[in-house]
Tab-separated table of C-alpha atoms and ligand atoms in Angstrom:
chain	number	residue	atom	x	y	z
A	1	MET	CA	6.905	-38.577	57.289
A	2	LEU	CA	4.022	-38.220	59.858
A	3	ILE	CA	2.168	-35.257	61.467
A	4	ASP	CA	1.317	-35.477	65.194
A	5	THR	CA	-1.985	-33.720	64.844
A	6	HIS	CA	-2.597	-33.284	68.487
A	7	ALA	CA	0.229	-32.642	70.890
A	8	HIS	CA	0.045	-30.512	74.285
A	9	LEU	CA	3.379	-29.122	73.814
A	10	ALA	CA	2.809	-26.432	76.262
A	11	SER	CA	2.100	-28.821	79.182
A	12	PRO	CA	4.050	-28.529	82.209
A	13	LYS	CA	4.891	-31.996	81.878
A	14	PHE	CA	7.107	-30.834	78.918
A	15	LYS	CA	8.645	-27.913	80.597
A	16	GLY	CA	12.335	-27.724	79.554
A	17	ASP	CA	12.269	-30.609	77.187
A	18	VAL	CA	10.434	-29.193	74.061
A	19	ASP	CA	13.877	-29.123	72.242
A	20	GLU	CA	14.469	-32.687	72.951
A	21	ILE	CA	11.119	-33.982	72.216
A	22	ILE	CA	10.924	-32.225	68.807
A	23	LYS	CA	14.420	-33.755	68.039
A	24	ASN	CA	13.050	-37.122	69.012
A	25	ALA	CA	9.929	-36.626	66.784
A	26	ALA	CA	12.320	-35.551	63.779
A	27	ASP	CA	14.321	-38.859	64.379
A	28	ALA	CA	11.084	-40.845	64.509
A	29	GLY	CA	9.961	-39.464	61.161
A	30	VAL	CA	7.555	-37.013	62.659
A	31	ASP	CA	8.329	-33.760	61.173
A	32	ARG	CA	5.238	-31.705	62.037
A	33	ILE	CA	3.320	-31.259	65.175
A	34	ILE	CA	0.142	-29.474	65.799
A	35	ALA	CA	0.424	-27.845	69.423
A	36	ILE	CA	-3.131	-28.111	70.727
A	37	ALA	CA	-4.668	-25.489	73.259
A	38	CYS	CA	-6.868	-25.969	76.339
A	39	ASP	CA	-7.295	-22.355	77.630
A	40	LEU	CA	-6.248	-18.938	77.337
A	41	GLU	CA	-2.858	-19.423	78.893
A	42	ASP	CA	-1.665	-21.969	76.667
A	43	SER	CA	-3.157	-20.607	73.532
A	44	PRO	CA	-0.458	-17.754	73.263
A	45	VAL	CA	2.279	-20.184	74.478
A	46	ASN	CA	1.490	-22.475	71.356
A	47	ILE	CA	1.782	-19.430	69.078
A	48	GLU	CA	5.294	-18.518	70.699
A	49	LEU	CA	6.376	-22.427	70.131
A	50	ALA	CA	5.104	-22.246	66.507
A	51	GLU	CA	7.152	-19.061	66.031
A	52	LYS	CA	10.316	-20.645	67.773
A	53	TYR	CA	10.120	-23.772	65.506
A	54	PRO	CA	8.899	-22.600	62.031
A	55	GLY	CA	7.674	-25.384	59.758
A	56	THR	CA	7.650	-28.007	62.468
A	57	VAL	CA	5.104	-26.565	65.099
A	58	TYR	CA	1.700	-25.280	64.304
A	59	ALA	CA	-0.671	-23.730	66.743
A	60	THR	CA	-4.339	-23.953	67.797
A	61	VAL	CA	-5.985	-21.766	70.170
A	62	GLY	CA	-9.377	-22.538	72.177
A	63	ILE	CA	-10.904	-23.265	75.329
A	64	HIS	CA	-11.311	-27.126	76.284
A	65	PRO	CA	-14.922	-27.919	77.786
A	66	CYS	CA	-13.103	-29.084	81.142
A	67	TYR	CA	-12.044	-25.412	81.462
A	68	ALA	CA	-15.248	-23.644	80.231
A	69	HIS	CA	-15.812	-22.328	83.943
A	70	GLU	CA	-12.268	-20.605	84.104
A	71	ILE	CA	-13.275	-17.949	81.726
A	72	ALA	CA	-13.027	-14.718	83.916
A	73	THR	CA	-13.778	-12.482	80.932
A	74	ASP	CA	-16.834	-12.381	78.792
A	75	ASP	CA	-14.699	-11.112	75.876
A	76	TYR	CA	-12.788	-14.522	75.524
A	77	ILE	CA	-14.070	-14.790	72.103
A	78	SER	CA	-12.354	-11.600	71.148
A	79	ILE	CA	-9.251	-12.692	72.679
A	80	LEU	CA	-9.325	-15.964	70.789
A	81	ARG	CA	-10.337	-14.129	67.620
A	82	LYS	CA	-7.170	-11.969	67.794
A	83	LEU	CA	-4.941	-14.766	68.333
A	84	SER	CA	-6.586	-16.723	65.576
A	85	THR	CA	-5.240	-14.329	63.001
A	86	HIS	CA	-1.711	-15.147	63.771
A	87	GLU	CA	-0.324	-17.007	60.667
A	88	LYS	CA	0.900	-19.912	62.525
A	89	VAL	CA	-2.724	-20.522	63.845
A	90	VAL	CA	-4.273	-23.491	61.968
A	91	ALA	CA	-7.427	-24.413	63.941
A	92	ILE	CA	-9.621	-23.615	66.944
A	93	GLY	CA	-9.324	-26.216	69.612
A	94	GLU	CA	-9.645	-28.190	71.380
A	95	ILE	CA	-13.372	-27.470	72.011
A	96	GLY	CA	-16.437	-29.607	72.588
A	97	LEU	CA	-18.514	-31.414	75.436
A	98	ASP	CA	-16.975	-33.571	78.274
A	99	TYR	CA	-19.585	-35.298	80.532
A	100	TYR	CA	-17.274	-37.769	82.183
A	101	HIS	CA	-15.707	-35.242	84.556
A	102	ALA	CA	-17.742	-33.998	87.608
A	103	PRO	CA	-19.088	-30.528	87.369
A	104	PRO	CA	-16.635	-27.924	88.909
A	105	THR	CA	-17.680	-25.982	92.103
A	106	GLY	CA	-20.600	-23.825	91.689
A	107	PHE	CA	-22.118	-25.891	88.839
A	108	THR	CA	-25.008	-28.545	88.826
A	109	GLY	CA	-24.819	-31.183	86.172
A	110	GLU	CA	-27.408	-29.285	84.274
A	111	THR	CA	-25.821	-25.944	84.638
A	112	TRP	CA	-22.363	-27.226	83.556
A	113	ARG	CA	-23.558	-28.743	80.476
A	114	THR	CA	-25.248	-25.619	79.347
A	115	ARG	CA	-22.120	-23.581	80.031
A	116	GLN	CA	-19.991	-26.171	78.016
A	117	ALA	CA	-22.524	-25.894	75.241
A	118	GLU	CA	-22.494	-21.976	75.167
A	119	VAL	CA	-18.737	-22.078	74.958
A	120	PHE	CA	-18.453	-24.696	72.403
A	121	ARG	CA	-21.191	-23.025	70.122
A	122	ALA	CA	-19.431	-19.651	70.443
A	123	GLN	CA	-16.134	-21.150	69.407
A	124	LEU	CA	-17.955	-22.891	66.589
A	125	ASP	CA	-19.243	-19.655	65.582
A	126	LEU	CA	-15.806	-18.032	65.770
A	127	ALA	CA	-14.011	-20.770	63.509
A	128	VAL	CA	-16.909	-20.362	60.835
A	129	LYS	CA	-16.079	-16.498	60.869
A	130	VAL	CA	-12.428	-16.677	60.727
A	131	ASP	CA	-12.463	-19.856	58.596
A	132	LEU	CA	-10.393	-22.288	60.587
A	133	PRO	CA	-11.105	-25.818	61.051
A	134	VAL	CA	-11.988	-27.016	64.620
A	135	VAL	CA	-10.554	-29.859	67.011
A	136	VAL	CA	-13.467	-31.339	68.796
A	137	HIS	CA	-12.887	-33.234	72.195
A	138	GLN	CA	-16.054	-35.423	73.356
A	139	ARG	CA	-16.192	-37.412	76.131
A	140	ASP	CA	-19.580	-39.440	77.216
A	141	SER	CA	-21.406	-36.707	75.069
A	142	ASN	CA	-21.669	-38.204	71.589
A	143	ALA	CA	-25.324	-37.386	71.112
A	144	ASP	CA	-25.153	-33.776	72.141
A	145	THR	CA	-21.809	-33.267	70.322
A	146	MET	CA	-23.160	-34.473	67.030
A	147	ALA	CA	-26.615	-32.259	67.746
A	148	ILE	CA	-24.525	-29.304	67.943
A	149	LEU	CA	-22.287	-29.888	64.904
A	150	ASN	CA	-25.658	-30.838	62.988
A	151	GLU	CA	-26.655	-27.136	63.473
A	152	TYR	CA	-23.550	-26.068	61.620
A	153	ARG	CA	-24.726	-28.394	58.563
A	154	GLY	CA	-24.229	-26.142	55.280
A	155	THR	CA	-21.733	-23.775	56.840
A	156	SER	CA	-18.064	-23.957	56.028
A	157	LEU	CA	-17.366	-25.716	59.400
A	158	ARG	CA	-14.847	-28.565	59.218
A	159	ALA	CA	-14.061	-30.567	62.203
A	160	VAL	CA	-11.878	-33.491	63.468
A	161	LEU	CA	-13.350	-35.588	66.235
A	162	HIS	CA	-9.996	-36.199	68.087
A	163	CYS	CA	-9.065	-39.553	70.004
A	164	PHE	CA	-11.814	-41.250	68.093
A	165	THR	CA	-12.980	-44.381	70.233
A	166	TYR	CA	-16.554	-44.957	69.016
A	167	ASP	CA	-18.350	-47.227	66.479
A	168	ILE	CA	-18.248	-46.821	62.658
A	169	ASP	CA	-21.908	-45.406	62.599
A	170	HIS	CA	-20.948	-42.558	64.751
A	171	ALA	CA	-17.809	-41.894	62.392
A	172	LYS	CA	-20.112	-42.030	59.601
A	173	ARG	CA	-22.592	-39.427	60.971
A	174	ALA	CA	-19.403	-37.071	61.188
A	175	PHE	CA	-18.150	-38.053	57.503
A	176	ASP	CA	-21.747	-37.270	56.325
A	177	LEU	CA	-21.169	-33.607	57.694
A	178	GLY	CA	-17.804	-33.431	55.982
A	179	HIS	CA	-15.847	-33.896	59.170
A	180	LEU	CA	-12.823	-36.243	59.942
A	181	VAL	CA	-11.760	-38.486	63.005
A	182	SER	CA	-8.320	-39.084	64.308
A	183	PHE	CA	-6.650	-41.874	66.127
A	184	THR	CA	-4.481	-41.690	69.427
A	185	GLY	CA	-2.277	-44.692	70.907
A	186	VAL	CA	-5.619	-45.899	72.168
A	187	VAL	CA	-5.998	-48.043	68.971
A	188	THR	CA	-2.914	-49.867	70.159
A	189	TYR	CA	-4.453	-51.146	73.548
A	190	PRO	CA	-5.203	-54.764	73.574
A	191	LYS	CA	-8.487	-54.001	74.949
A	192	ALA	CA	-9.645	-51.559	72.561
A	193	GLN	CA	-10.996	-54.148	70.025
A	194	ASP	CA	-13.879	-51.773	69.072
A	195	VAL	CA	-11.680	-48.995	68.150
A	196	GLN	CA	-9.481	-51.318	66.130
A	197	GLU	CA	-12.260	-52.871	64.259
A	198	MET	CA	-13.346	-49.327	63.563
A	199	ALA	CA	-10.039	-48.314	62.382
A	200	ALA	CA	-9.742	-51.105	60.148
A	201	LEU	CA	-13.111	-49.973	58.290
A	202	VAL	CA	-12.659	-46.472	57.886
A	203	ASP	CA	-11.843	-44.772	54.543
A	204	GLY	CA	-8.193	-44.244	54.295
A	205	ASN	CA	-8.711	-40.462	53.653
A	206	LYS	CA	-11.125	-39.808	56.545
A	207	PHE	CA	-8.641	-40.137	59.552
A	208	MET	CA	-5.423	-38.541	60.817
A	209	VAL	CA	-2.971	-39.873	63.501
A	210	GLU	CA	-2.181	-37.908	66.778
A	211	THR	CA	-0.794	-38.650	70.406
A	212	ASP	CA	-2.626	-36.257	72.624
A	213	CYS	CA	0.725	-36.249	74.389
A	214	PRO	CA	1.621	-36.222	77.063
A	215	TYR	CA	-1.299	-38.556	77.630
A	216	LEU	CA	-2.253	-41.950	76.138
A	217	THR	CA	1.150	-43.355	75.480
A	218	PRO	CA	0.703	-46.146	72.737
A	219	VAL	CA	2.202	-49.623	73.189
A	220	PRO	CA	5.091	-50.605	73.348
A	221	ARG	CA	5.937	-47.546	75.270
A	222	ARG	CA	2.999	-47.587	77.783
A	223	GLY	CA	3.838	-46.330	81.350
A	224	LYS	CA	6.185	-43.699	79.977
A	225	ARG	CA	5.386	-40.030	78.888
A	226	CYS	CA	4.009	-39.900	75.836
A	227	GLU	CA	5.618	-37.382	73.131
A	228	PRO	CA	5.099	-36.682	69.499
A	229	ALA	CA	7.527	-39.176	68.298
A	230	ASP	CA	5.078	-41.969	69.557
A	231	THR	CA	2.898	-41.123	66.600
A	232	LYS	CA	4.946	-43.673	64.809
A	233	HIS	CA	3.986	-46.475	66.986
A	234	THR	CA	0.339	-45.476	66.442
A	235	ALA	CA	0.744	-45.241	62.641
A	236	MET	CA	2.518	-48.550	62.474
A	237	HIS	CA	-0.400	-50.340	64.358
A	238	LEU	CA	-2.900	-48.752	62.089
A	239	ALA	CA	-1.126	-49.999	59.175
A	240	LYS	CA	-1.137	-53.373	60.395
A	241	LEU	CA	-4.926	-53.195	61.256
A	242	ARG	CA	-5.573	-52.080	57.803
A	243	GLY	CA	-3.477	-54.501	56.170
A	244	VAL	CA	-1.523	-51.698	54.262
A	245	ASP	CA	2.106	-50.780	54.295
A	246	PHE	CA	3.316	-48.274	56.887
A	247	GLU	CA	4.617	-45.765	53.879
A	248	SER	CA	1.242	-45.512	52.485
A	249	LEU	CA	-0.593	-45.016	55.525
A	250	ALA	CA	1.971	-42.331	56.625
A	251	SER	CA	1.756	-40.582	53.260
A	252	GLU	CA	-2.181	-40.809	53.044
A	253	THR	CA	-2.740	-39.649	56.836
A	254	THR	CA	-0.182	-36.808	56.267
A	255	GLN	CA	-1.913	-35.562	52.851
A	256	THR	CA	-5.551	-35.645	54.841
A	257	ALA	CA	-3.672	-33.358	57.722
A	258	GLU	CA	-2.069	-31.010	55.309
A	259	ALA	CA	-5.442	-30.276	53.703
A	260	PHE	CA	-7.522	-30.244	56.840
A	261	PHE	CA	-5.006	-27.767	58.614
A	262	LYS	CA	-4.071	-25.946	55.190
A	263	ILE	CA	-0.261	-26.577	55.799
A	264	ASP	CA	2.609	-27.634	53.479
B	1	ZN	ZN1	-6.133	-33.224	73.786
């Protein structure tokens, strides 16, 4: 059995299809799904999905760095804090820094980075306060992301660097702080040799598997809409890269995810 640790089930791309994709996932041996939030709109939707599919879907709440400008209210942290007390909420996320996309209207490069860092830190503080792990998004922002995570050294903060596509040294800096990484379908792409080399080297209990669906469909389904069932293709490819059998990779990554999100 596998856990898709990162699925955007509330995405409009899945509208009307959630029953079907959950069934497809179960058929593929993906029996649990962490529904990941990007803003204050999909956070409560994730909770509704978790209530509708008990034992299968778990929720996160949080604001993605690309939406850090959309917070119309200053009390977004108290809204998130309230949502986070729901028993189905297992993490704050996804949160982090994204320097890849251009700043939205009204921001310069610098003010946008400052805004993202402020929203990131506020949510890390919240996670420590409510004792939940965090799901971290980083894109073209490695040094700053790691510097901010470093500020929390010695606290109870536990993070997963999701969709990990960087080198083993970057991963080791995260492990040194007690954090984890997770791999998407990117690891199955023929051009992603660096990620594949890194995924072959990393310790077996330091990573999880995920889809980031509806994006990043793994080989051999590239070009189609990604869904939680595709976690299986990524896990099979990882097992091959690491020279281990699929069953042991599935059981080890599942145990890591159960411990990280405190689900059973
Ligand atoms: Zn995501």
